[in-house]
Amino acid sequence: MDQRMPRNVAQWTGLLVTAIIALGCDRDVFYALPIGALAGAIAGGLIALDEYRLSRRLNRLRSVGPTGVHHSGDAAKTFSG
């Protein structure tokens, strides 16, 4: 009978043990961890906002299309003071 631990359980166990060791060794890590997570969340939010703005701009340009700008014949005439 096969008594091996499932791979995902082993990975999560390794992550948990590493976190316990890292947080137990140094108090600075205990304070830096939430600050780093907050900085990552802010950076992810800013990137998502920028991608949203870019997608809206591209959709607006696609809706205008290459034929969206029309030139009148009067604009090409020169002024004859």
Short mmCIF file of N, CA and C in Angstrom, two decimals:
data_model
loop_
_atom_site.label_atom_id
_atom_site.label_comp_id
_atom_site.label_asym_id
_atom_site.label_seq_id
_atom_site.Cartn_x
_atom_site.Cartn_y
_atom_site.Cartn_z
N MET A 1 0.83 -1.17 0.00
CA MET A 1 0.00 0.00 0.00
C MET A 1 0.89 1.25 0.00
N ASP A 2 0.53 2.25 -0.80
CA ASP A 2 1.32 3.48 -0.96
C ASP A 2 0.93 4.49 0.12
N GLN A 3 1.90 4.86 0.96
CA GLN A 3 1.63 5.75 2.09
C GLN A 3 2.30 7.12 1.92
N ARG A 4 2.48 7.54 0.67
CA ARG A 4 3.13 8.83 0.45
C ARG A 4 2.16 9.98 0.67
N MET A 5 2.72 11.12 1.11
CA MET A 5 1.92 12.33 1.31
C MET A 5 1.64 12.97 -0.04
N PRO A 6 0.43 13.50 -0.26
CA PRO A 6 0.15 14.18 -1.53
C PRO A 6 1.08 15.38 -1.73
N ARG A 7 1.38 15.66 -2.98
CA ARG A 7 2.37 16.69 -3.29
C ARG A 7 1.96 18.07 -2.78
N ASN A 8 0.69 18.45 -2.95
CA ASN A 8 0.28 19.79 -2.52
C ASN A 8 0.33 19.92 -0.99
N VAL A 9 0.06 18.84 -0.27
CA VAL A 9 0.15 18.88 1.19
C VAL A 9 1.60 19.08 1.61
N ALA A 10 2.51 18.41 0.94
CA ALA A 10 3.93 18.55 1.25
C ALA A 10 4.41 19.97 0.96
N GLN A 11 3.93 20.57 -0.13
CA GLN A 11 4.35 21.92 -0.46
C GLN A 11 3.84 22.93 0.57
N TRP A 12 2.58 22.80 0.97
CA TRP A 12 2.02 23.73 1.97
C TRP A 12 2.69 23.53 3.33
N THR A 13 3.02 22.29 3.67
CA THR A 13 3.71 22.02 4.92
C THR A 13 5.09 22.66 4.92
N GLY A 14 5.79 22.56 3.79
CA GLY A 14 7.11 23.20 3.68
C GLY A 14 7.02 24.71 3.80
N LEU A 15 6.00 25.30 3.20
CA LEU A 15 5.81 26.75 3.30
C LEU A 15 5.52 27.15 4.74
N LEU A 16 4.69 26.38 5.43
CA LEU A 16 4.35 26.69 6.82
C LEU A 16 5.56 26.57 7.73
N VAL A 17 6.34 25.52 7.56
CA VAL A 17 7.54 25.34 8.39
C VAL A 17 8.53 26.46 8.13
N THR A 18 8.71 26.84 6.87
CA THR A 18 9.62 27.94 6.54
C THR A 18 9.15 29.25 7.16
N ALA A 19 7.85 29.50 7.13
CA ALA A 19 7.31 30.73 7.73
C ALA A 19 7.51 30.73 9.23
N ILE A 20 7.29 29.60 9.88
CA ILE A 20 7.48 29.53 11.34
C ILE A 20 8.94 29.79 11.69
N ILE A 21 9.86 29.20 10.95
CA ILE A 21 11.28 29.40 11.23
C ILE A 21 11.68 30.85 10.99
N ALA A 22 11.23 31.43 9.87
CA ALA A 22 11.60 32.81 9.54
C ALA A 22 11.02 33.79 10.55
N LEU A 23 9.77 33.61 10.94
CA LEU A 23 9.15 34.53 11.89
C LEU A 23 9.68 34.33 13.30
N GLY A 24 10.13 33.13 13.62
CA GLY A 24 10.65 32.88 14.96
C GLY A 24 12.08 33.32 15.15
N CYS A 25 12.82 33.50 14.07
CA CYS A 25 14.24 33.82 14.17
C CYS A 25 14.51 35.31 14.37
N ASP A 26 13.74 36.14 13.73
CA ASP A 26 14.08 37.56 13.72
C ASP A 26 12.81 38.39 13.85
N ARG A 27 12.82 39.31 14.78
CA ARG A 27 11.65 40.15 15.00
C ARG A 27 11.43 41.11 13.84
N ASP A 28 12.49 41.51 13.15
CA ASP A 28 12.35 42.42 12.01
C ASP A 28 11.53 41.78 10.89
N VAL A 29 11.70 40.48 10.70
CA VAL A 29 10.93 39.77 9.68
C VAL A 29 9.45 39.79 10.04
N PHE A 30 9.15 39.68 11.33
CA PHE A 30 7.76 39.71 11.79
C PHE A 30 7.09 41.03 11.42
N TYR A 31 7.83 42.14 11.51
CA TYR A 31 7.27 43.45 11.15
C TYR A 31 7.32 43.70 9.65
N ALA A 32 8.32 43.16 8.97
CA ALA A 32 8.48 43.42 7.54
C ALA A 32 7.48 42.63 6.69
N LEU A 33 7.03 41.50 7.18
CA LEU A 33 6.13 40.67 6.39
C LEU A 33 4.81 41.37 6.04
N PRO A 34 4.08 41.95 6.99
CA PRO A 34 2.84 42.64 6.61
C PRO A 34 3.10 43.89 5.77
N ILE A 35 4.18 44.56 6.04
CA ILE A 35 4.51 45.76 5.25
C ILE A 35 4.80 45.37 3.80
N GLY A 36 5.53 44.28 3.61
CA GLY A 36 5.82 43.80 2.26
C GLY A 36 4.56 43.34 1.54
N ALA A 37 3.66 42.67 2.27
CA ALA A 37 2.40 42.24 1.65
C ALA A 37 1.55 43.45 1.26
N LEU A 38 1.53 44.48 2.10
CA LEU A 38 0.79 45.69 1.79
C LEU A 38 1.39 46.40 0.57
N ALA A 39 2.71 46.48 0.50
CA ALA A 39 3.36 47.11 -0.65
C ALA A 39 3.07 46.34 -1.93
N GLY A 40 3.07 45.02 -1.85
CA GLY A 40 2.75 44.21 -3.02
C GLY A 40 1.30 44.40 -3.47
N ALA A 41 0.39 44.53 -2.50
CA ALA A 41 -1.02 44.75 -2.84
C ALA A 41 -1.22 46.10 -3.50
N ILE A 42 -0.54 47.12 -2.98
CA ILE A 42 -0.65 48.46 -3.58
C ILE A 42 -0.07 48.45 -4.99
N ALA A 43 1.08 47.82 -5.18
CA ALA A 43 1.68 47.75 -6.51
C ALA A 43 0.78 46.99 -7.48
N GLY A 44 0.20 45.89 -7.03
CA GLY A 44 -0.71 45.14 -7.89
C GLY A 44 -1.94 45.94 -8.27
N GLY A 45 -2.47 46.71 -7.31
CA GLY A 45 -3.62 47.56 -7.60
C GLY A 45 -3.29 48.65 -8.60
N LEU A 46 -2.13 49.26 -8.46
CA LEU A 46 -1.73 50.31 -9.40
C LEU A 46 -1.52 49.75 -10.81
N ILE A 47 -0.93 48.57 -10.90
CA ILE A 47 -0.73 47.94 -12.20
C ILE A 47 -2.08 47.61 -12.83
N ALA A 48 -3.01 47.07 -12.04
CA ALA A 48 -4.34 46.75 -12.56
C ALA A 48 -5.07 48.02 -13.03
N LEU A 49 -4.93 49.10 -12.28
CA LEU A 49 -5.55 50.37 -12.67
C LEU A 49 -4.97 50.88 -13.98
N ASP A 50 -3.66 50.78 -14.14
CA ASP A 50 -3.02 51.23 -15.37
C ASP A 50 -3.45 50.37 -16.56
N GLU A 51 -3.55 49.06 -16.36
CA GLU A 51 -4.01 48.19 -17.45
C GLU A 51 -5.46 48.48 -17.81
N TYR A 52 -6.29 48.80 -16.82
CA TYR A 52 -7.68 49.15 -17.09
C TYR A 52 -7.77 50.43 -17.91
N ARG A 53 -6.98 51.44 -17.53
CA ARG A 53 -6.99 52.69 -18.28
C ARG A 53 -6.50 52.48 -19.70
N LEU A 54 -5.47 51.66 -19.87
CA LEU A 54 -4.94 51.38 -21.20
C LEU A 54 -5.97 50.64 -22.05
N SER A 55 -6.67 49.67 -21.46
CA SER A 55 -7.67 48.93 -22.24
C SER A 55 -8.83 49.84 -22.64
N ARG A 56 -9.23 50.76 -21.77
CA ARG A 56 -10.31 51.69 -22.13
C ARG A 56 -9.87 52.60 -23.27
N ARG A 57 -8.61 53.06 -23.22
CA ARG A 57 -8.09 53.93 -24.28
C ARG A 57 -8.03 53.18 -25.61
N LEU A 58 -7.57 51.93 -25.57
CA LEU A 58 -7.49 51.15 -26.80
C LEU A 58 -8.88 50.85 -27.36
N ASN A 59 -9.84 50.56 -26.49
CA ASN A 59 -11.21 50.33 -26.96
C ASN A 59 -11.80 51.58 -27.59
N ARG A 60 -11.48 52.74 -27.02
CA ARG A 60 -11.97 54.00 -27.58
C ARG A 60 -11.35 54.24 -28.96
N LEU A 61 -10.07 53.95 -29.10
CA LEU A 61 -9.41 54.14 -30.40
C LEU A 61 -9.95 53.15 -31.43
N ARG A 62 -10.26 51.93 -31.01
CA ARG A 62 -10.81 50.95 -31.94
C ARG A 62 -12.21 51.35 -32.39
N SER A 63 -12.97 51.98 -31.50
CA SER A 63 -14.33 52.36 -31.88
C SER A 63 -14.33 53.50 -32.89
N VAL A 64 -13.31 54.38 -32.83
CA VAL A 64 -13.21 55.46 -33.80
C VAL A 64 -12.78 54.90 -35.15
N GLY A 65 -11.78 54.03 -35.13
CA GLY A 65 -11.32 53.37 -36.35
C GLY A 65 -10.60 54.32 -37.28
N PRO A 66 -10.04 53.80 -38.38
CA PRO A 66 -9.29 54.64 -39.31
C PRO A 66 -10.19 55.57 -40.12
N THR A 67 -11.48 55.27 -40.23
CA THR A 67 -12.37 56.12 -41.03
C THR A 67 -13.14 57.10 -40.15
N GLY A 68 -12.79 57.19 -38.88
CA GLY A 68 -13.52 58.07 -37.97
C GLY A 68 -13.21 59.53 -38.15
N VAL A 69 -12.10 59.89 -38.79
CA VAL A 69 -11.72 61.28 -38.99
C VAL A 69 -11.98 61.63 -40.44
N HIS A 70 -12.77 62.65 -40.66
CA HIS A 70 -13.11 63.09 -42.01
C HIS A 70 -12.58 64.51 -42.22
N HIS A 71 -11.99 64.72 -43.37
CA HIS A 71 -11.48 66.05 -43.71
C HIS A 71 -12.43 66.68 -44.72
N SER A 72 -12.75 67.91 -44.45
CA SER A 72 -13.62 68.59 -45.42
C SER A 72 -12.76 69.18 -46.54
N GLY A 73 -13.37 69.39 -47.67
CA GLY A 73 -12.65 69.97 -48.79
C GLY A 73 -12.25 71.41 -48.54
N ASP A 74 -12.98 72.14 -47.69
CA ASP A 74 -12.65 73.51 -47.38
C ASP A 74 -11.35 73.64 -46.61
N ALA A 75 -10.99 72.64 -45.84
CA ALA A 75 -9.78 72.71 -45.03
C ALA A 75 -8.53 72.70 -45.91
N ALA A 76 -8.63 72.16 -47.11
CA ALA A 76 -7.47 72.07 -47.98
C ALA A 76 -7.27 73.34 -48.80
N LYS A 77 -8.25 74.22 -48.85
CA LYS A 77 -8.13 75.44 -49.62
C LYS A 77 -7.21 76.43 -48.92
N THR A 78 -6.47 77.18 -49.68
CA THR A 78 -5.59 78.19 -49.10
C THR A 78 -6.34 79.50 -48.94
N PHE A 79 -5.87 80.30 -48.02
CA PHE A 79 -6.47 81.61 -47.81
C PHE A 79 -5.94 82.57 -48.86
N SER A 80 -6.81 83.33 -49.49
CA SER A 80 -6.37 84.30 -50.47
C SER A 80 -6.81 85.69 -50.01
N GLY A 81 -6.17 86.16 -48.93
CA GLY A 81 -6.38 87.43 -48.29
C GLY A 81 -7.09 88.42 -48.99
#
